[in-house]
Short mmCIF file of C-alpha atoms in Angstrom, two decimals:
data_model
loop_
_atom_site.label_atom_id
_atom_site.label_comp_id
_atom_site.label_asym_id
_atom_site.label_seq_id
_atom_site.Cartn_x
_atom_site.Cartn_y
_atom_site.Cartn_z
CA UNK A 1 -168.33 -93.40 -14.64
CA UNK A 2 -165.60 -92.16 -16.90
CA UNK A 3 -165.89 -90.03 -19.71
CA UNK A 4 -164.76 -93.21 -22.11
CA UNK A 5 -167.27 -95.60 -20.31
CA UNK A 6 -169.99 -92.84 -20.56
CA UNK A 7 -169.23 -92.23 -24.58
CA UNK A 8 -169.73 -96.21 -24.91
CA UNK A 9 -173.15 -96.45 -23.45
CA UNK A 10 -174.02 -93.34 -25.41
CA UNK A 11 -172.89 -94.84 -28.47
CA UNK A 12 -175.22 -98.09 -27.58
CA UNK A 13 -177.74 -96.01 -26.92
CA UNK A 14 -177.36 -94.26 -30.42
CA UNK A 15 -177.26 -98.09 -32.13
CA UNK A 16 -180.62 -98.98 -30.31
CA UNK A 17 -182.53 -95.83 -31.25
CA UNK A 18 -181.58 -96.42 -34.49
CA UNK A 19 -182.59 -100.22 -34.78
CA UNK A 20 -185.86 -98.87 -33.50
CA UNK A 21 -186.15 -96.06 -35.98
CA UNK A 22 -185.45 -98.76 -38.51
CA UNK A 23 -188.10 -100.97 -37.25
CA UNK A 24 -190.60 -98.52 -36.61
CA UNK A 25 -190.32 -96.94 -39.99
CA UNK A 26 -191.03 -100.36 -41.64
CA UNK A 27 -194.28 -101.11 -39.14
CA UNK A 28 -195.79 -97.57 -39.92
CA UNK A 29 -195.03 -97.85 -43.33
CA UNK A 30 -196.73 -101.35 -43.85
CA UNK A 31 -199.67 -99.88 -41.81
CA UNK A 32 -200.22 -97.40 -44.35
CA UNK A 33 -200.07 -99.60 -47.40
CA UNK A 34 -202.83 -101.70 -45.20
CA UNK A 35 -204.71 -98.71 -44.58
CA UNK A 36 -204.39 -97.97 -48.14
CA UNK A 37 -205.63 -100.73 -49.36
CA UNK A 38 -208.50 -100.93 -46.99
CA UNK A 39 -209.67 -97.55 -47.73
CA UNK A 40 -209.60 -98.45 -51.80
CA UNK A 41 -211.59 -101.61 -50.76
CA UNK A 42 -214.26 -99.23 -48.90
CA UNK A 43 -213.37 -99.61 -44.97
CA UNK A 44 -212.66 -97.09 -42.98
CA UNK A 45 -209.93 -96.57 -40.93
CA UNK A 46 -210.14 -94.00 -37.61
CA UNK A 47 -207.40 -91.93 -36.40
CA UNK A 48 -207.90 -93.86 -33.14
CA UNK A 49 -207.45 -97.03 -34.57
CA UNK A 50 -204.25 -95.86 -36.18
CA UNK A 51 -203.38 -94.62 -32.41
CA UNK A 52 -204.16 -97.98 -30.70
CA UNK A 53 -201.87 -99.49 -33.68
CA UNK A 54 -198.75 -96.68 -32.75
CA UNK A 55 -199.24 -97.53 -29.35
CA UNK A 56 -199.16 -101.27 -29.18
CA UNK A 57 -196.26 -101.36 -32.20
CA UNK A 58 -194.30 -98.84 -30.85
CA UNK A 59 -193.81 -101.07 -27.78
CA UNK A 60 -193.12 -104.00 -29.42
CA UNK A 61 -190.86 -102.53 -32.06
CA UNK A 62 -188.82 -100.62 -29.13
CA UNK A 63 -188.17 -104.71 -27.46
CA UNK A 64 -187.38 -105.73 -30.91
CA UNK A 65 -184.51 -103.17 -31.15
CA UNK A 66 -183.23 -104.35 -27.68
CA UNK A 67 -183.19 -107.73 -28.03
CA UNK A 68 -181.24 -107.20 -31.53
CA UNK A 69 -178.60 -104.85 -29.79
CA UNK A 70 -178.30 -107.24 -26.86
CA UNK A 71 -178.00 -110.73 -29.23
CA UNK A 72 -175.99 -108.81 -31.82
CA UNK A 73 -174.06 -106.21 -30.54
CA UNK A 74 -171.97 -107.19 -27.26
CA UNK A 75 -168.85 -107.76 -29.31
CA UNK A 76 -169.33 -104.23 -30.82
CA UNK A 77 -169.11 -102.95 -27.75
CA UNK A 78 -166.40 -105.04 -26.23
CA UNK A 79 -164.10 -103.64 -29.30
CA UNK A 80 -165.37 -100.23 -29.13
CA UNK A 81 -164.35 -100.27 -25.45
CA UNK A 82 -160.92 -101.40 -26.08
CA UNK A 83 -160.36 -98.57 -28.96
CA UNK A 84 -161.13 -96.32 -26.31
CA UNK A 85 -158.77 -97.97 -23.47
CA UNK A 86 -161.08 -98.96 -21.46
CA UNK A 87 -160.74 -102.32 -18.84
CA UNK A 88 -162.82 -105.64 -19.88
CA UNK A 89 -164.25 -104.83 -16.10
CA UNK A 90 -165.28 -101.03 -17.16
CA UNK A 91 -166.57 -102.06 -20.28
CA UNK A 92 -168.91 -105.14 -19.00
CA UNK A 93 -169.84 -102.33 -16.39
CA UNK A 94 -170.73 -99.91 -19.34
CA UNK A 95 -172.59 -102.48 -20.89
CA UNK A 96 -174.62 -103.60 -17.89
CA UNK A 97 -175.95 -99.96 -16.91
CA UNK A 98 -176.96 -99.51 -20.55
CA UNK A 99 -178.86 -102.87 -20.02
CA UNK A 100 -180.20 -101.29 -17.32
CA UNK A 101 -181.12 -97.97 -19.28
CA UNK A 102 -182.83 -100.22 -21.57
CA UNK A 103 -184.83 -102.26 -19.51
CA UNK A 104 -186.04 -99.31 -17.38
CA UNK A 105 -187.02 -97.87 -21.05
CA UNK A 106 -188.95 -100.61 -21.99
CA UNK A 107 -190.48 -100.88 -18.28
CA UNK A 108 -191.95 -97.35 -18.89
CA UNK A 109 -193.05 -98.05 -22.24
CA UNK A 110 -195.04 -100.85 -21.11
CA UNK A 111 -196.81 -98.71 -18.64
CA UNK A 112 -198.08 -95.87 -21.35
CA UNK A 113 -199.17 -98.92 -23.44
CA UNK A 114 -201.05 -99.98 -20.32
CA UNK A 115 -202.15 -96.15 -19.75
CA UNK A 116 -203.39 -95.79 -23.60
CA UNK A 117 -205.20 -98.84 -23.86
CA UNK A 118 -206.83 -98.39 -19.69
CA UNK A 119 -210.75 -98.78 -21.01
CA UNK A 120 -209.80 -101.21 -23.69
CA UNK A 121 -208.01 -103.47 -21.32
CA UNK A 122 -210.48 -102.79 -18.62
CA UNK A 123 -207.54 -102.20 -15.94
CA UNK A 124 -208.03 -101.00 -12.20
CA UNK A 125 -204.96 -99.12 -12.68
CA UNK A 126 -202.70 -98.66 -15.64
CA UNK A 127 -199.69 -99.88 -13.45
CA UNK A 128 -201.10 -103.39 -12.71
CA UNK A 129 -198.66 -106.24 -12.66
CA UNK A 130 -196.16 -103.20 -13.18
CA UNK A 131 -193.32 -105.56 -10.94
CA UNK A 132 -194.12 -108.53 -12.97
CA UNK A 133 -193.83 -106.65 -16.11
CA UNK A 134 -190.37 -105.17 -15.30
CA UNK A 135 -188.89 -108.27 -13.84
CA UNK A 136 -190.12 -110.42 -16.92
CA UNK A 137 -188.41 -107.61 -19.37
CA UNK A 138 -185.19 -107.57 -17.20
CA UNK A 139 -185.09 -111.67 -17.19
CA UNK A 140 -185.51 -111.68 -20.60
CA UNK A 141 -182.86 -108.73 -21.62
CA UNK A 142 -180.22 -110.16 -19.61
CA UNK A 143 -180.69 -113.53 -20.79
CA UNK A 144 -180.67 -112.45 -24.19
CA UNK A 145 -177.66 -110.26 -23.68
CA UNK A 146 -175.71 -113.39 -22.14
CA UNK A 147 -176.46 -115.57 -25.26
CA UNK A 148 -174.92 -112.86 -27.12
CA UNK A 149 -171.78 -112.59 -25.25
CA UNK A 150 -171.69 -116.13 -25.30
CA UNK A 151 -171.97 -115.83 -29.38
CA UNK A 152 -169.24 -113.13 -29.10
CA UNK A 153 -166.44 -115.85 -28.12
CA UNK A 154 -167.33 -118.47 -31.24
CA UNK A 155 -166.27 -117.57 -34.80
CA UNK A 156 -168.49 -117.49 -37.86
CA UNK A 157 -168.32 -121.47 -38.06
CA UNK A 158 -169.30 -122.11 -34.24
CA UNK A 159 -171.92 -119.44 -34.04
CA UNK A 160 -173.99 -121.45 -37.06
CA UNK A 161 -173.13 -124.80 -35.16
CA UNK A 162 -174.42 -123.70 -32.15
CA UNK A 163 -177.31 -121.46 -33.45
CA UNK A 164 -178.94 -124.22 -35.68
CA UNK A 165 -177.49 -127.31 -33.05
CA UNK A 166 -178.14 -125.54 -30.10
CA UNK A 167 -182.10 -125.51 -30.64
CA UNK A 168 -182.31 -128.95 -31.98
CA UNK A 169 -180.37 -130.52 -29.23
CA UNK A 170 -182.92 -128.56 -26.33
CA UNK A 171 -186.18 -129.81 -28.68
CA UNK A 172 -184.46 -133.33 -28.43
CA UNK A 173 -183.97 -133.48 -24.65
CA UNK A 174 -187.37 -131.70 -24.17
CA UNK A 175 -189.26 -134.68 -25.85
CA UNK A 176 -187.05 -137.25 -24.54
CA UNK A 177 -187.88 -136.11 -20.79
CA UNK A 178 -191.85 -135.83 -22.13
CA UNK A 179 -191.71 -139.72 -23.05
CA UNK A 180 -189.64 -140.54 -20.14
CA UNK A 181 -192.30 -139.27 -17.99
CA UNK A 182 -195.86 -139.89 -19.80
CA UNK A 183 -194.53 -143.45 -21.75
CA UNK A 184 -191.75 -145.11 -19.68
CA UNK A 185 -192.66 -144.42 -16.19
CA UNK A 186 -196.40 -143.96 -17.12
CA UNK A 187 -197.09 -140.86 -14.99
CA UNK A 188 -200.98 -138.98 -15.06
CA UNK A 189 -200.56 -135.86 -16.89
CA UNK A 190 -202.73 -134.22 -14.25
CA UNK A 191 -200.25 -135.58 -11.74
CA UNK A 192 -197.52 -133.89 -12.96
CA UNK A 193 -198.77 -130.51 -14.15
CA UNK A 194 -200.80 -130.26 -10.36
CA UNK A 195 -197.07 -130.95 -8.88
CA UNK A 196 -195.53 -128.21 -11.40
CA UNK A 197 -198.70 -125.78 -10.18
CA UNK A 198 -197.98 -126.83 -6.53
CA UNK A 199 -194.49 -125.70 -7.20
CA UNK A 200 -194.97 -122.62 -8.54
CA UNK A 201 -195.50 -120.72 -5.56
CA UNK A 202 -195.02 -116.92 -5.40
CA UNK A 203 -191.73 -117.48 -3.15
CA UNK A 204 -190.73 -120.39 -5.68
CA UNK A 205 -190.81 -118.14 -8.64
CA UNK A 206 -189.34 -115.38 -7.27
CA UNK A 207 -186.16 -117.21 -5.86
CA UNK A 208 -186.23 -118.97 -9.32
CA UNK A 209 -186.16 -115.57 -10.80
CA UNK A 210 -183.31 -113.91 -8.75
CA UNK A 211 -181.31 -117.32 -9.62
CA UNK A 212 -181.10 -117.51 -12.49
CA UNK A 213 -180.47 -113.62 -13.13
CA UNK A 214 -177.14 -114.22 -10.57
CA UNK A 215 -176.54 -116.90 -13.33
CA UNK A 216 -177.13 -115.36 -16.34
CA UNK A 217 -175.02 -112.00 -14.66
CA UNK A 218 -171.75 -114.19 -13.67
CA UNK A 219 -171.83 -115.65 -17.13
CA UNK A 220 -171.88 -112.45 -19.09
CA UNK A 221 -169.32 -111.37 -16.80
CA UNK A 222 -167.20 -114.47 -17.59
CA UNK A 223 -168.11 -113.93 -21.05
CA UNK A 224 -166.79 -110.11 -21.10
CA UNK A 225 -163.36 -111.35 -19.37
CA UNK A 226 -162.75 -113.95 -21.73
CA UNK A 227 -163.57 -112.15 -25.15
CA UNK A 228 -161.35 -111.62 -27.49
CA UNK A 229 -160.59 -109.59 -30.90
CA UNK A 230 -161.31 -111.45 -33.75
CA UNK A 231 -160.45 -110.88 -37.39
CA UNK A 232 -163.50 -113.01 -38.59
#
């Protein structure tokens, strides 16, 4: 990895750390205010309660910062990469390395959270479900990053159109599909959910996850290759 590409990765990590610090500061501030109100009202808040809050909320704050970065900063990474005279392919590689670091960090924080809540969650081992947790984080981050790279191709007007109209169209399609299955075809809900449960085997789920990841990575690459500098 060249020095310019590494500098781009470090810049991205600094942006995530900054967003994470802001979110944590806000959450801790809100928790301290609520704790002060509880003390005034005669309630008690132990240090362990605060530790529980910190362990759970820090993990959530980090994930929030990662998702915000993945959704909102692909164009900024592209612009900074061009200023460093980095090719589009190496900008995409730097972004992919950055996402991989963020995924691994989120996974490590998830394991630490499980370790902290070991007795509360009655886990046989703090790494229970670690594989599925990693896949869930990976799919979520890669999907959001691909959406962010796709939005980076749009101007401000089309971002509003797609951002508002996209979810509406998706909800309309889902409602239409449900009505078609249960109203038009008069299918039994138990039969439909039973079929879905039959299809949701471990092998089928794993194949679906890796196919989805492959599609998202390919789209992310195409979006970075098509990205252009803009003035809006």
